[in-house]
mmCIF file with all atom_site columns, C-alpha atoms in Angstrom:
data_model
loop_
_atom_site.group_PDB
_atom_site.id
_atom_site.type_symbol
_atom_site.label_atom_id
_atom_site.label_alt_id
_atom_site.label_comp_id
_atom_site.label_asym_id
_atom_site.label_entity_id
_atom_site.label_seq_id
_atom_site.pdbx_PDB_ins_code
_atom_site.Cartn_x
_atom_site.Cartn_y
_atom_site.Cartn_z
_atom_site.occupancy
_atom_site.B_iso_or_equiv
_atom_site.pdbx_formal_charge
_atom_site.auth_seq_id
_atom_site.auth_comp_id
_atom_site.auth_asym_id
_atom_site.auth_atom_id
_atom_site.pdbx_PDB_model_num
ATOM 1  C CA . ASN A 1 1  ? 0.004   -0.014 0.024   1.00 0.00 ? 1  ASN A CA 1
ATOM 2  C CA . LEU A 1 2  ? 1.606   3.247  -1.179  1.00 0.00 ? 2  LEU A CA 1
ATOM 3  C CA . THR A 1 3  ? 1.588   6.371  1.039   1.00 0.00 ? 3  THR A CA 1
ATOM 4  C CA . TRP A 1 4  ? 2.423   9.942  0.133   1.00 0.00 ? 4  TRP A CA 1
ATOM 5  C CA . SER A 1 5  ? 3.517   12.705 2.470   1.00 0.00 ? 5  SER A CA 1
ATOM 6  C CA . GLU A 1 6  ? 1.865   15.252 0.370   1.00 0.00 ? 6  GLU A CA 1
ATOM 7  C CA . THR A 1 7  ? -1.848  16.245 0.850   1.00 0.00 ? 7  THR A CA 1
ATOM 8  C CA . LEU A 1 8  ? -4.387  15.385 -1.754  1.00 0.00 ? 8  LEU A CA 1
ATOM 9  C CA . SER A 1 9  ? -4.457  19.036 -2.609  1.00 0.00 ? 9  SER A CA 1
ATOM 10 C CA . GLU A 1 10 ? -0.705  19.172 -2.988  1.00 0.00 ? 10 GLU A CA 1
ATOM 11 C CA . LEU A 1 11 ? -0.611  16.064 -5.221  1.00 0.00 ? 11 LEU A CA 1
ATOM 12 C CA . LYS A 1 12 ? -3.318  17.621 -7.395  1.00 0.00 ? 12 LYS A CA 1
ATOM 13 C CA . GLU A 1 13 ? -1.339  20.858 -7.769  1.00 0.00 ? 13 GLU A CA 1
ATOM 14 C CA . ALA A 1 14 ? 1.806   18.902 -8.689  1.00 0.00 ? 14 ALA A CA 1
ATOM 15 C CA . LYS A 1 15 ? 0.032   16.769 -11.279 1.00 0.00 ? 15 LYS A CA 1
ATOM 16 C CA . ILE A 1 16 ? -1.727  19.875 -12.802 1.00 0.00 ? 16 ILE A CA 1
ATOM 17 C CA . LYS A 1 17 ? 1.669   21.615 -13.064 1.00 0.00 ? 17 LYS A CA 1
ATOM 18 C CA . ILE A 1 18 ? 2.853   18.556 -15.070 1.00 0.00 ? 18 ILE A CA 1
ATOM 19 C CA . ALA A 1 19 ? -0.135  18.841 -17.385 1.00 0.00 ? 19 ALA A CA 1
ATOM 20 C CA . LYS A 1 20 ? 0.484   22.640 -17.875 1.00 0.00 ? 20 LYS A CA 1
ATOM 21 C CA . ASP A 1 21 ? 4.227   22.111 -18.364 1.00 0.00 ? 21 ASP A CA 1
ATOM 22 C CA . SER A 1 22 ? 3.597   19.444 -20.844 1.00 0.00 ? 22 SER A CA 1
ATOM 23 C CA . ALA A 1 23 ? 1.093   21.550 -22.785 1.00 0.00 ? 23 ALA A CA 1
ATOM 24 C CA . ASN A 1 24 ? 3.576   24.436 -22.747 1.00 0.00 ? 24 ASN A CA 1
ATOM 25 C CA . GLN A 1 25 ? 6.200   22.254 -24.230 1.00 0.00 ? 25 GLN A CA 1
ATOM 26 C CA . LYS A 1 26 ? 3.849   21.410 -27.050 1.00 0.00 ? 26 LYS A CA 1
ATOM 27 C CA . LEU A 1 27 ? 2.870   24.983 -27.601 1.00 0.00 ? 27 LEU A CA 1
ATOM 28 C CA . ILE A 1 28 ? 6.412   26.264 -27.591 1.00 0.00 ? 28 ILE A CA 1
ATOM 29 C CA . THR A 1 29 ? 7.068   24.687 -30.942 1.00 0.00 ? 29 THR A CA 1
ATOM 30 C CA . THR A 1 30 ? 4.501   26.857 -32.613 1.00 0.00 ? 30 THR A CA 1
ATOM 31 C CA . ASP A 1 31 ? 4.822   30.062 -30.509 1.00 0.00 ? 31 ASP A CA 1
ATOM 32 C CA . TRP A 1 32 ? 6.708   31.815 -33.343 1.00 0.00 ? 32 TRP A CA 1
ATOM 33 C CA . TYR A 1 33 ? 3.465   31.791 -35.335 1.00 0.00 ? 33 TYR A CA 1
ATOM 34 C CA . VAL A 1 34 ? 1.911   33.751 -32.643 1.00 0.00 ? 34 VAL A CA 1
ATOM 35 C CA . VAL A 1 35 ? 4.819   36.205 -32.513 1.00 0.00 ? 35 VAL A CA 1
ATOM 36 C CA . ARG A 1 36 ? 4.691   36.621 -36.245 1.00 0.00 ? 36 ARG A CA 1
ATOM 37 C CA . LYS A 1 37 ? 0.948   37.398 -36.123 1.00 0.00 ? 37 LYS A CA 1
ATOM 38 C CA . GLN A 1 38 ? 1.633   39.971 -33.418 1.00 0.00 ? 38 GLN A CA 1
ATOM 39 C CA . GLU A 1 39 ? 4.560   41.551 -35.153 1.00 0.00 ? 39 GLU A CA 1
ATOM 40 C CA . LYS A 1 40 ? 3.768   41.264 -38.814 1.00 0.00 ? 40 LYS A CA 1
ATOM 41 C CA . GLU A 1 41 ? -0.018  40.650 -38.803 1.00 0.00 ? 41 GLU A CA 1
ATOM 42 C CA . ILE A 1 42 ? 0.552   37.451 -40.802 1.00 0.00 ? 42 ILE A CA 1
ATOM 43 C CA . ASP A 1 43 ? -2.294  34.965 -40.021 1.00 0.00 ? 43 ASP A CA 1
ATOM 44 C CA . ILE A 1 44 ? -1.533  31.823 -38.033 1.00 0.00 ? 44 ILE A CA 1
ATOM 45 C CA . PRO A 1 45 ? -2.269  28.891 -40.370 1.00 0.00 ? 45 PRO A CA 1
ATOM 46 C CA . ALA A 1 46 ? -5.644  27.274 -39.538 1.00 0.00 ? 46 ALA A CA 1
ATOM 47 C CA . GLN A 1 47 ? -4.203  23.859 -38.688 1.00 0.00 ? 47 GLN A CA 1
ATOM 48 C CA . ILE A 1 48 ? -1.699  25.384 -36.290 1.00 0.00 ? 48 ILE A CA 1
ATOM 49 C CA . GLN A 1 49 ? -4.419  27.302 -34.640 1.00 0.00 ? 49 GLN A CA 1
ATOM 50 C CA . THR A 1 50 ? -6.547  24.231 -34.483 1.00 0.00 ? 50 THR A CA 1
ATOM 51 C CA . ASP A 1 51 ? -3.655  22.178 -32.972 1.00 0.00 ? 51 ASP A CA 1
ATOM 52 C CA . ARG A 1 52 ? -2.813  24.922 -30.448 1.00 0.00 ? 52 ARG A CA 1
ATOM 53 C CA . ASP A 1 53 ? -6.530  25.111 -29.430 1.00 0.00 ? 53 ASP A CA 1
ATOM 54 C CA . ALA A 1 54 ? -6.702  21.306 -28.993 1.00 0.00 ? 54 ALA A CA 1
ATOM 55 C CA . ILE A 1 55 ? -3.656  21.345 -26.689 1.00 0.00 ? 55 ILE A CA 1
ATOM 56 C CA . ARG A 1 56 ? -5.239  24.079 -24.553 1.00 0.00 ? 56 ARG A CA 1
ATOM 57 C CA . THR A 1 57 ? -8.615  22.143 -24.493 1.00 0.00 ? 57 THR A CA 1
ATOM 58 C CA . ALA A 1 58 ? -6.792  18.927 -23.502 1.00 0.00 ? 58 ALA A CA 1
ATOM 59 C CA . CYS A 1 59 ? -4.927  20.698 -20.763 1.00 0.00 ? 59 CYS A CA 1
ATOM 60 C CA . THR A 1 60 ? -8.173  22.049 -19.328 1.00 0.00 ? 60 THR A CA 1
ATOM 61 C CA . ALA A 1 61 ? -9.686  18.619 -19.444 1.00 0.00 ? 61 ALA A CA 1
ATOM 62 C CA . HIS A 1 62 ? -6.664  17.168 -17.662 1.00 0.00 ? 62 HIS A CA 1
ATOM 63 C CA . GLU A 1 63 ? -6.911  19.756 -14.970 1.00 0.00 ? 63 GLU A CA 1
ATOM 64 C CA . ASN A 1 64 ? -10.673 19.050 -14.484 1.00 0.00 ? 64 ASN A CA 1
ATOM 65 C CA . ALA A 1 65 ? -10.150 15.406 -14.340 1.00 0.00 ? 65 ALA A CA 1
ATOM 66 C CA . ILE A 1 66 ? -7.250  15.716 -11.876 1.00 0.00 ? 66 ILE A CA 1
ATOM 67 C CA . ASN A 1 67 ? -9.447  18.003 -9.673  1.00 0.00 ? 67 ASN A CA 1
ATOM 68 C CA . ALA A 1 68 ? -12.228 15.396 -9.725  1.00 0.00 ? 68 ALA A CA 1
ATOM 69 C CA . LYS A 1 69 ? -10.022 12.703 -8.263  1.00 0.00 ? 69 LYS A CA 1
ATOM 70 C CA . THR A 1 70 ? -10.825 11.942 -4.652  1.00 0.00 ? 70 THR A CA 1
ATOM 71 C CA . THR A 1 71 ? -7.852  9.901  -3.530  1.00 0.00 ? 71 THR A CA 1
ATOM 72 C CA . LYS A 1 72 ? -4.038  10.291 -3.658  1.00 0.00 ? 72 LYS A CA 1
ATOM 73 C CA . SER A 1 73 ? -3.743  7.079  -5.559  1.00 0.00 ? 73 SER A CA 1
ATOM 74 C CA . GLN A 1 74 ? -6.046  8.217  -8.326  1.00 0.00 ? 74 GLN A CA 1
ATOM 75 C CA . VAL A 1 75 ? -4.152  11.472 -8.727  1.00 0.00 ? 75 VAL A CA 1
ATOM 76 C CA . GLN A 1 76 ? -0.784  9.750  -8.790  1.00 0.00 ? 76 GLN A CA 1
ATOM 77 C CA . SER A 1 77 ? -1.955  7.174  -11.324 1.00 0.00 ? 77 SER A CA 1
ATOM 78 C CA . TYR A 1 78 ? -3.602  9.721  -13.697 1.00 0.00 ? 78 TYR A CA 1
ATOM 79 C CA . ASN A 1 79 ? -1.991  9.552  -17.135 1.00 0.00 ? 79 ASN A CA 1
ATOM 80 C CA . ILE A 1 80 ? -1.276  12.792 -18.898 1.00 0.00 ? 80 ILE A CA 1
ATOM 81 C CA . THR A 1 81 ? -1.098  12.652 -22.640 1.00 0.00 ? 81 THR A CA 1
ATOM 82 C CA . TYR A 1 82 ? -1.300  15.049 -25.507 1.00 0.00 ? 82 TYR A CA 1
#
């Protein structure tokens, strides 16, 4: 039987941080499109925008799923994929 010194809330915070960091790593690869749009007013390609939106949507879904967990074990075993 596994035990954790962190509270359920602390485990959730840590797992959500992993989800957000993972999403950020995915978004970084296309951030230059956003900068170009800001600086040069060149549109972000539709597929890039769709992909970026999907990453943010998935991150929100992960955060909601993690927050819905009621045990430390559930939080720790939750798998984050993008």
